[in-house]
Coordinates of C-alpha atoms and ligand atoms in Angstrom, one line a residue:
M27 CA 71.0 10.2 73.5
T28 CA 67.7 8.6 74.3
A29 CA 64.3 10.2 73.6
D30 CA 63.9 10.6 77.3
E31 CA 67.1 12.5 77.7
T32 CA 66.2 14.8 74.8
H33 CA 63.0 15.9 76.6
A34 CA 64.2 15.8 80.1
S35 CA 63.8 19.1 81.9
P36 CA 67.0 20.6 83.2
R37 CA 67.9 19.5 86.7
S38 CA 66.9 22.0 89.4
L39 CA 69.6 24.3 90.8
N40 CA 70.4 24.0 94.5
A41 CA 70.8 27.3 96.3
L42 CA 71.7 27.6 99.9
V43 CA 70.8 31.0 101.4
V44 CA 72.4 32.1 104.7
A45 CA 71.1 34.7 107.1
G46 CA 72.1 35.5 110.7
A47 CA 71.1 38.9 111.9
R48 CA 68.3 41.4 111.6
P49 CA 69.5 43.3 108.6
N50 CA 70.0 40.0 106.8
F51 CA 66.4 38.9 107.3
I52 CA 65.2 42.1 105.6
K53 CA 67.5 41.5 102.6
I54 CA 66.8 37.8 102.1
A55 CA 63.0 38.2 102.1
P56 CA 62.7 39.1 98.4
L57 CA 65.5 36.7 97.5
M58 CA 63.7 33.7 99.1
E59 CA 60.5 34.8 97.4
E60 CA 62.1 34.9 94.0
L61 CA 64.0 31.6 94.5
R62 CA 61.0 29.8 95.8
G63 CA 58.8 31.1 93.0
R64 CA 61.0 29.5 90.3
A65 CA 60.6 25.8 89.6
S66 CA 64.2 25.9 88.3
F67 CA 65.6 26.3 91.8
H68 CA 65.5 24.1 94.9
S69 CA 66.5 26.5 97.7
R70 CA 67.2 26.0 101.3
L71 CA 67.5 28.6 104.1
V72 CA 70.1 28.5 106.9
H73 CA 69.6 30.7 109.9
T74 CA 72.9 30.8 111.8
G75 CA 71.3 32.0 115.0
Q76 CA 73.5 35.0 115.4
H77 CA 70.4 37.1 116.3
Y78 CA 68.0 34.8 118.0
D79 CA 65.4 36.5 120.1
R80 CA 61.8 37.1 119.0
A81 CA 62.2 40.9 118.5
M82 CA 65.5 40.6 116.5
S83 CA 64.6 37.5 114.5
E84 CA 61.4 35.5 114.6
N85 CA 59.1 38.6 114.1
F86 CA 60.8 39.4 110.8
F87 CA 60.2 35.9 109.5
R88 CA 56.5 36.2 110.4
D89 CA 56.0 39.8 109.1
L90 CA 58.0 39.4 105.9
G91 CA 56.7 35.9 105.0
I92 CA 60.2 34.4 105.0
P93 CA 59.9 30.6 105.0
E94 CA 60.9 28.8 108.2
P95 CA 64.6 28.1 108.0
D96 CA 65.5 24.6 106.9
I97 CA 68.5 24.5 109.2
N98 CA 69.2 26.6 112.3
L99 CA 72.8 26.5 113.5
G100 CA 72.0 28.2 116.8
V101 CA 75.4 29.9 117.2
G102 CA 74.0 32.6 119.6
S103 CA 76.1 35.5 120.8
G104 CA 79.8 35.6 121.6
S105 CA 82.9 37.4 120.6
H106 CA 83.6 37.9 116.9
G107 CA 86.0 35.0 116.9
E108 CA 83.6 32.7 118.7
Q109 CA 80.7 33.6 116.4
T110 CA 82.7 33.4 113.2
G111 CA 84.3 30.2 114.3
R112 CA 81.1 28.4 115.2
V113 CA 79.4 29.4 111.9
L114 CA 82.5 28.3 109.9
I115 CA 82.7 24.9 111.5
Q116 CA 79.0 24.2 111.1
M117 CA 78.7 25.6 107.6
E118 CA 81.6 23.5 106.5
A119 CA 79.8 20.3 107.6
L120 CA 76.6 21.4 106.0
L121 CA 78.1 22.4 102.7
E122 CA 80.0 19.1 102.5
E123 CA 76.7 17.3 103.0
Q124 CA 74.5 19.4 100.7
R125 CA 77.0 20.5 98.0
P126 CA 74.8 23.3 96.7
D127 CA 75.3 24.9 93.3
V128 CA 75.5 28.3 94.9
L129 CA 75.8 29.8 98.4
V130 CA 73.9 33.1 98.7
V131 CA 75.1 35.5 101.4
V132 CA 73.9 39.1 102.1
G133 CA 75.4 42.1 103.9
D134 CA 78.4 42.3 106.2
V135 CA 77.8 40.4 109.4
N136 CA 80.0 37.7 110.9
S137 CA 77.7 35.0 109.5
T138 CA 78.2 36.4 106.0
L139 CA 82.0 36.0 106.2
A140 CA 82.0 32.7 108.0
A141 CA 79.6 31.0 105.6
S142 CA 81.6 32.3 102.6
L143 CA 84.9 31.1 104.0
A144 CA 83.5 27.6 104.5
A145 CA 82.1 27.7 100.9
V146 CA 85.2 28.9 99.1
K147 CA 87.4 26.2 100.5
L148 CA 84.9 23.6 99.3
Q149 CA 84.7 25.3 95.9
V150 CA 81.0 26.2 96.3
P151 CA 80.5 29.4 94.3
I152 CA 79.4 32.4 96.4
A153 CA 76.9 35.1 95.5
H154 CA 77.4 38.2 97.6
V155 CA 74.4 40.5 97.7
E156 CA 75.3 44.1 98.7
A157 CA 79.0 43.8 97.6
G158 CA 81.6 46.5 97.3
L159 CA 80.5 48.9 100.0
R160 CA 83.5 50.4 101.8
S161 CA 83.5 52.9 104.7
G162 CA 87.4 53.0 104.5
D163 CA 87.3 52.4 108.3
R164 CA 89.0 49.2 109.2
T165 CA 88.2 49.6 112.9
M166 CA 84.6 48.7 111.9
P167 CA 84.1 44.9 112.1
E168 CA 81.7 45.0 109.2
E169 CA 84.3 46.5 107.0
I170 CA 86.6 43.5 107.4
N171 CA 83.6 41.2 106.7
R172 CA 82.9 43.1 103.5
I173 CA 86.4 43.1 102.1
L174 CA 87.0 39.4 102.8
T175 CA 83.6 38.2 101.6
D176 CA 84.0 40.2 98.3
A177 CA 87.6 38.8 97.8
I178 CA 86.2 35.2 97.7
S179 CA 82.9 35.6 96.0
T180 CA 82.1 34.6 92.4
W181 CA 79.1 37.0 91.9
L182 CA 79.3 40.5 93.4
F183 CA 75.9 42.1 93.3
T184 CA 76.1 45.9 94.0
T185 CA 73.7 48.6 94.9
E186 CA 75.5 51.7 93.8
A187 CA 78.3 52.8 91.3
D188 CA 80.8 53.5 94.1
A189 CA 80.7 49.9 95.1
D190 CA 81.6 48.9 91.5
K191 CA 84.6 51.3 91.6
N192 CA 85.7 49.9 95.0
L193 CA 85.7 46.4 93.7
L194 CA 87.5 47.3 90.5
R195 CA 90.2 49.1 92.5
E196 CA 90.6 45.9 94.6
G197 CA 91.3 43.9 91.4
V198 CA 87.9 42.2 91.0
A199 CA 87.3 41.2 87.4
P200 CA 84.6 43.4 85.9
E201 CA 82.5 40.5 84.6
R202 CA 81.9 39.4 88.2
I203 CA 80.4 42.8 89.2
H204 CA 76.7 43.2 88.6
R205 CA 74.9 46.4 89.6
V206 CA 71.4 45.2 90.3
G207 CA 69.8 47.6 92.8
N208 CA 69.0 47.1 96.4
V209 CA 67.2 44.2 98.0
M210 CA 66.5 46.1 101.2
I211 CA 64.6 48.6 99.1
D212 CA 62.7 45.7 97.4
T213 CA 61.4 44.8 100.9
L214 CA 60.6 48.4 101.7
L215 CA 58.6 49.0 98.5
R216 CA 56.7 45.7 99.0
N217 CA 55.7 46.6 102.5
L218 CA 55.2 50.3 102.7
A219 CA 51.5 50.3 101.9
R220 CA 51.0 47.6 104.6
A221 CA 53.0 49.7 107.1
R222 CA 51.0 52.8 106.4
K223 CA 47.8 51.1 107.5
L224 CA 49.2 50.4 111.0
N225 CA 48.3 52.5 114.1
T226 CA 51.9 52.8 115.3
L227 CA 51.8 56.6 115.5
E228 CA 48.4 56.8 117.2
D229 CA 49.5 54.1 119.7
L230 CA 52.6 56.2 120.6
G231 CA 50.6 59.4 120.6
L232 CA 52.6 60.9 117.8
E233 CA 51.7 63.1 114.8
P234 CA 53.2 62.7 111.3
G235 CA 56.3 65.0 111.1
G236 CA 56.1 65.6 114.9
Y237 CA 58.9 63.3 116.1
A238 CA 62.3 62.0 115.4
L239 CA 63.4 58.4 115.2
L240 CA 66.7 57.2 116.6
T241 CA 68.8 54.0 116.4
L242 CA 72.2 53.5 117.8
H243 CA 74.2 50.3 118.0
R244 CA 77.7 50.7 116.4
P245 CA 80.4 49.7 118.9
S246 CA 82.2 53.0 118.0
N247 CA 79.2 54.9 119.6
V248 CA 78.0 52.6 122.4
E249 CA 81.1 51.0 123.7
N250 CA 82.6 54.1 125.2
S251 CA 80.9 55.5 128.3
E252 CA 82.0 59.2 127.8
K253 CA 80.9 59.2 124.2
L254 CA 77.6 57.5 125.0
Q255 CA 76.9 59.9 127.8
A256 CA 77.7 63.0 125.6
L257 CA 75.5 61.6 122.8
F258 CA 72.6 61.0 125.0
A259 CA 72.9 64.5 126.5
A260 CA 72.6 66.1 123.1
L261 CA 69.7 63.8 122.1
E262 CA 67.9 64.6 125.4
E263 CA 68.2 68.3 124.5
I264 CA 66.6 67.6 121.1
H265 CA 63.9 65.5 122.7
R266 CA 62.8 68.5 124.7
E267 CA 61.9 70.2 121.4
L268 CA 60.9 67.2 119.4
P269 CA 60.1 63.8 120.9
I270 CA 62.7 61.2 120.0
V271 CA 61.5 57.6 119.7
F272 CA 64.4 55.2 120.5
P273 CA 64.0 51.5 119.9
V274 CA 67.0 50.2 121.8
H275 CA 69.1 47.5 120.2
P276 CA 70.2 44.7 122.5
R277 CA 73.9 45.6 122.3
T278 CA 73.0 49.2 123.3
A279 CA 70.8 48.0 126.2
A280 CA 73.8 46.0 127.4
A281 CA 76.1 49.0 127.0
I282 CA 73.7 51.3 128.9
E283 CA 73.8 48.7 131.7
A284 CA 77.6 48.3 131.6
H285 CA 78.7 51.9 131.0
L286 CA 75.9 54.0 132.4
G287 CA 75.0 51.8 135.4
G288 CA 71.6 51.2 133.8
S289 CA 70.6 54.9 133.8
Q290 CA 68.3 55.1 130.8
P291 CA 68.3 58.1 128.5
A292 CA 65.3 60.4 128.9
L293 CA 63.9 59.7 125.4
R294 CA 60.9 57.6 124.2
N295 CA 62.7 54.3 124.7
T296 CA 61.1 51.2 123.3
E297 CA 62.1 47.6 122.7
P298 CA 63.4 46.9 119.1
L299 CA 60.4 47.4 116.8
D300 CA 58.9 45.0 114.3
Y301 CA 59.8 45.8 110.7
L302 CA 56.4 47.2 109.8
D303 CA 56.1 49.4 112.9
F304 CA 59.6 50.7 112.3
L305 CA 58.9 51.4 108.7
R306 CA 55.7 53.2 109.6
L307 CA 57.6 55.4 112.0
M308 CA 60.5 56.1 109.6
A309 CA 58.1 57.1 106.8
D310 CA 56.4 59.9 108.8
A311 CA 59.4 61.1 110.9
K312 CA 60.6 64.6 110.8
L313 CA 64.1 63.2 110.8
V314 CA 65.9 60.0 111.6
L315 CA 69.1 59.9 113.6
T316 CA 71.1 56.7 113.2
D317 CA 74.4 54.9 113.0
S318 CA 72.8 52.0 111.1
G319 CA 73.9 51.1 107.6
G320 CA 70.5 50.0 106.1
I321 CA 68.5 52.9 107.6
Q322 CA 70.6 55.4 105.6
E323 CA 69.3 53.7 102.5
E324 CA 65.7 53.3 103.6
T325 CA 65.4 57.0 104.5
T326 CA 66.8 57.9 101.1
A327 CA 64.2 55.7 99.4
L328 CA 61.5 57.3 101.6
G329 CA 62.8 60.9 101.1
V330 CA 63.1 61.4 104.9
N331 CA 66.0 63.4 106.3
C332 CA 68.7 61.3 107.9
L333 CA 71.5 62.4 110.2
T334 CA 74.1 59.7 110.4
L335 CA 75.9 59.6 113.7
R336 CA 79.2 58.3 112.3
D337 CA 82.3 59.8 110.8
N338 CA 82.0 58.0 107.5
T339 CA 79.6 55.9 105.4
E340 CA 80.0 52.9 103.1
R341 CA 76.8 54.1 101.3
P342 CA 77.9 57.4 99.8
I343 CA 75.0 57.6 97.3
T344 CA 72.7 58.3 100.2
V345 CA 74.6 61.5 100.7
T346 CA 75.2 62.5 97.1
E347 CA 71.8 61.6 95.8
G348 CA 69.7 60.9 98.8
T349 CA 68.6 62.6 102.0
N350 CA 71.5 61.6 104.3
T351 CA 74.0 63.8 106.0
I352 CA 77.0 62.5 107.8
V353 CA 77.3 64.4 111.1
G354 CA 79.6 62.3 113.3
S355 CA 79.0 62.0 117.0
H356 CA 80.0 65.4 118.3
P357 CA 77.1 66.7 120.4
D358 CA 77.3 70.3 119.0
V359 CA 77.2 69.2 115.4
I360 CA 74.3 66.9 116.1
L361 CA 72.4 69.8 117.7
S362 CA 73.1 72.3 115.0
E363 CA 72.3 69.9 112.1
T364 CA 69.1 68.9 113.8
R365 CA 68.1 72.5 114.3
K366 CA 68.7 73.3 110.7
I367 CA 66.2 70.6 109.7
L368 CA 63.7 71.8 112.4
G369 CA 64.2 75.3 110.9
G370 CA 63.1 74.1 107.5
E371 CA 66.5 73.4 105.9
S372 CA 65.7 69.9 104.7
K373 CA 67.6 68.0 102.2
T374 CA 65.6 66.8 99.2
G375 CA 67.0 63.8 97.4
R376 CA 66.1 61.3 94.7
T377 CA 65.9 57.6 94.7
P378 CA 69.1 56.0 93.2
E379 CA 69.0 54.2 89.9
L380 CA 67.7 50.6 90.1
W381 CA 66.3 51.0 93.7
D382 CA 63.0 50.0 92.1
G383 CA 61.9 46.8 93.9
A384 CA 63.3 44.5 91.2
A385 CA 66.8 43.8 92.6
A386 CA 66.1 40.2 93.7
R387 CA 64.7 39.3 90.3
R388 CA 67.8 40.6 88.6
I389 CA 70.0 38.7 91.0
V390 CA 68.3 35.4 90.6
D391 CA 68.2 35.9 86.8
I392 CA 72.0 36.3 86.6
I393 CA 72.7 33.4 88.9
E394 CA 70.4 31.1 87.0
R395 CA 71.8 32.2 83.6
D396 CA 75.4 31.6 84.8
L397 CA 74.8 28.3 86.5
R398 CA 72.9 27.0 83.5
S399 CA 75.7 28.0 81.1
A400 CA 78.2 26.3 83.4
L401 CA 76.3 23.0 83.7
Ligands
UDP515 N1 64.8 47.9 112.0 C1 63.7 47.4 112.6 N2 63.3 47.7 113.9 C2 64.1 48.5 114.7 C3 65.3 49.0 114.1 C4 65.6 48.7 112.8 O1 62.9 46.7 111.9 O2 63.7 48.7 115.8 C5 65.2 47.6 110.7 C6 65.5 48.8 109.7 O3 64.3 49.2 109.1 C7 66.5 48.2 108.7 C8 67.2 47.2 109.6 O4 66.4 46.9 110.7 O5 65.8 47.5 107.7 C9 68.6 47.8 110.0 O6 69.2 46.9 110.8 P1 70.4 47.4 111.8 O7 70.4 48.9 111.9 O8 70.4 46.5 113.0 O9 71.7 46.9 110.9 P2 72.7 47.6 109.9 O10 71.9 48.1 108.7 O11 73.3 48.8 110.7 O12 73.6 46.6 109.5

C-alpha cells in the first residue's frame, strides 16, 4: 500500500434517485437535500415524466427546492402497461450506463416499480422508501406496485409498525427492514411555518375552521359514473353547510368529462394546488375528505380530522393513533360522519413515533453505513 492510498479519502457513493409523480416529489425533497448535503455521496435525480404538467410537477420542484432533474425520461401518460414499460426500458439503459451503488425509489407509483425492476435484473441494490404498506386490496394498482417493489428491494424503509409486520409475513429478512419514520412528514414539518405565512385562506375568502378540503382521484371512486355522481351529491349537500374546497386532480377532471358529460360538481373547485397552498389549507381545515394515501398521514401529523373515502387503508396507524376515519364512499355514511365532526365529535390523535422530521437523515445514514461496509 502506498502512502497515497493510506490517506486517500473513500470514493464517493453513487446514488440514483427516481421520482415520477406528485406524491414522489414531496417524498424525495428531504432525501435529495440529505444526499446532496453529504460529500460522501454523488447523487443524480431521474424524473420519469409520469406527471409532467406545471401544477403536478414543476411547481413542486420550485417550492420544495428540489434540484433540477439530471435526466428526464419524459414517459408521459398512458395505460399502466405503457407507462411501466416505457420507464423499464429507459431505466435499464440508464442503469447500464451509470451503474450506481444504490437506486432510491419512493412510494408506490408505476415509476417506482418499473425502475426497481430494471435495477434488480442488473444487480443494482434498491432502497425502497415507504415500504411495507398494504391495503389488502389487490384491485388497487398501487398495491401491486408496493408488493412487487418490496419483494426485490435490498433496504425496506418503513413508516409504521404494521408495515414491518406485513414484510415479515411476506418472508422479508428482518435485517432488511428499517423503521425510520416518514419522509412526507419531514417535508411537512420543514414547510409548515412557510405555508402558514401565505394568504391562501384570505384569497379564497375562507376562515380557519370554516371550510372542508376535498381530494378525489382513486380509480375506484372516479372511474364509475354512478359512484361519482352519488359521491358528488353527498358532498354538495355538505357544501351547503360548510364550503368544500376541491382541487381537482387531472384524472378526476378527465373522469368528470367522460362520465358526467363535463358537468362540474357544485363545490369550490380549483386547479391542483401548489404544495404550500395545499398545506396551508389542510392545516386550518375543519376536516379533510380524501381518497389520497399521503393526505391521511399529513392530516394525522397536523391533528386535523380526516375522513377517508375508501373501504380500506394501507396506513392503519393514521386510524389507530391519528385523526383518520375510514368511511368508504357510501353517501349516507359520508354525511353522517361529517355531521358528527361538525357537531363537535372530533377525533384527537397523536403523531406516530419517528414522524419527527428526521426520516431522510436516518435513511441516508443506513444506506451509507451498509454501502461502506460492503465496499
Ligand atoms: N397535494 C398538493 N396539492 C393538491 C393536492 C395534494 O400539493 O392539490 C399534495 C398533498 O399534500 C400530498 C400529496 O400531494 O403531499 C398527495 O398526493 P396524491 O394525493 O396525488 O397521491 P397519493 O398520496 O394518493 O399517492
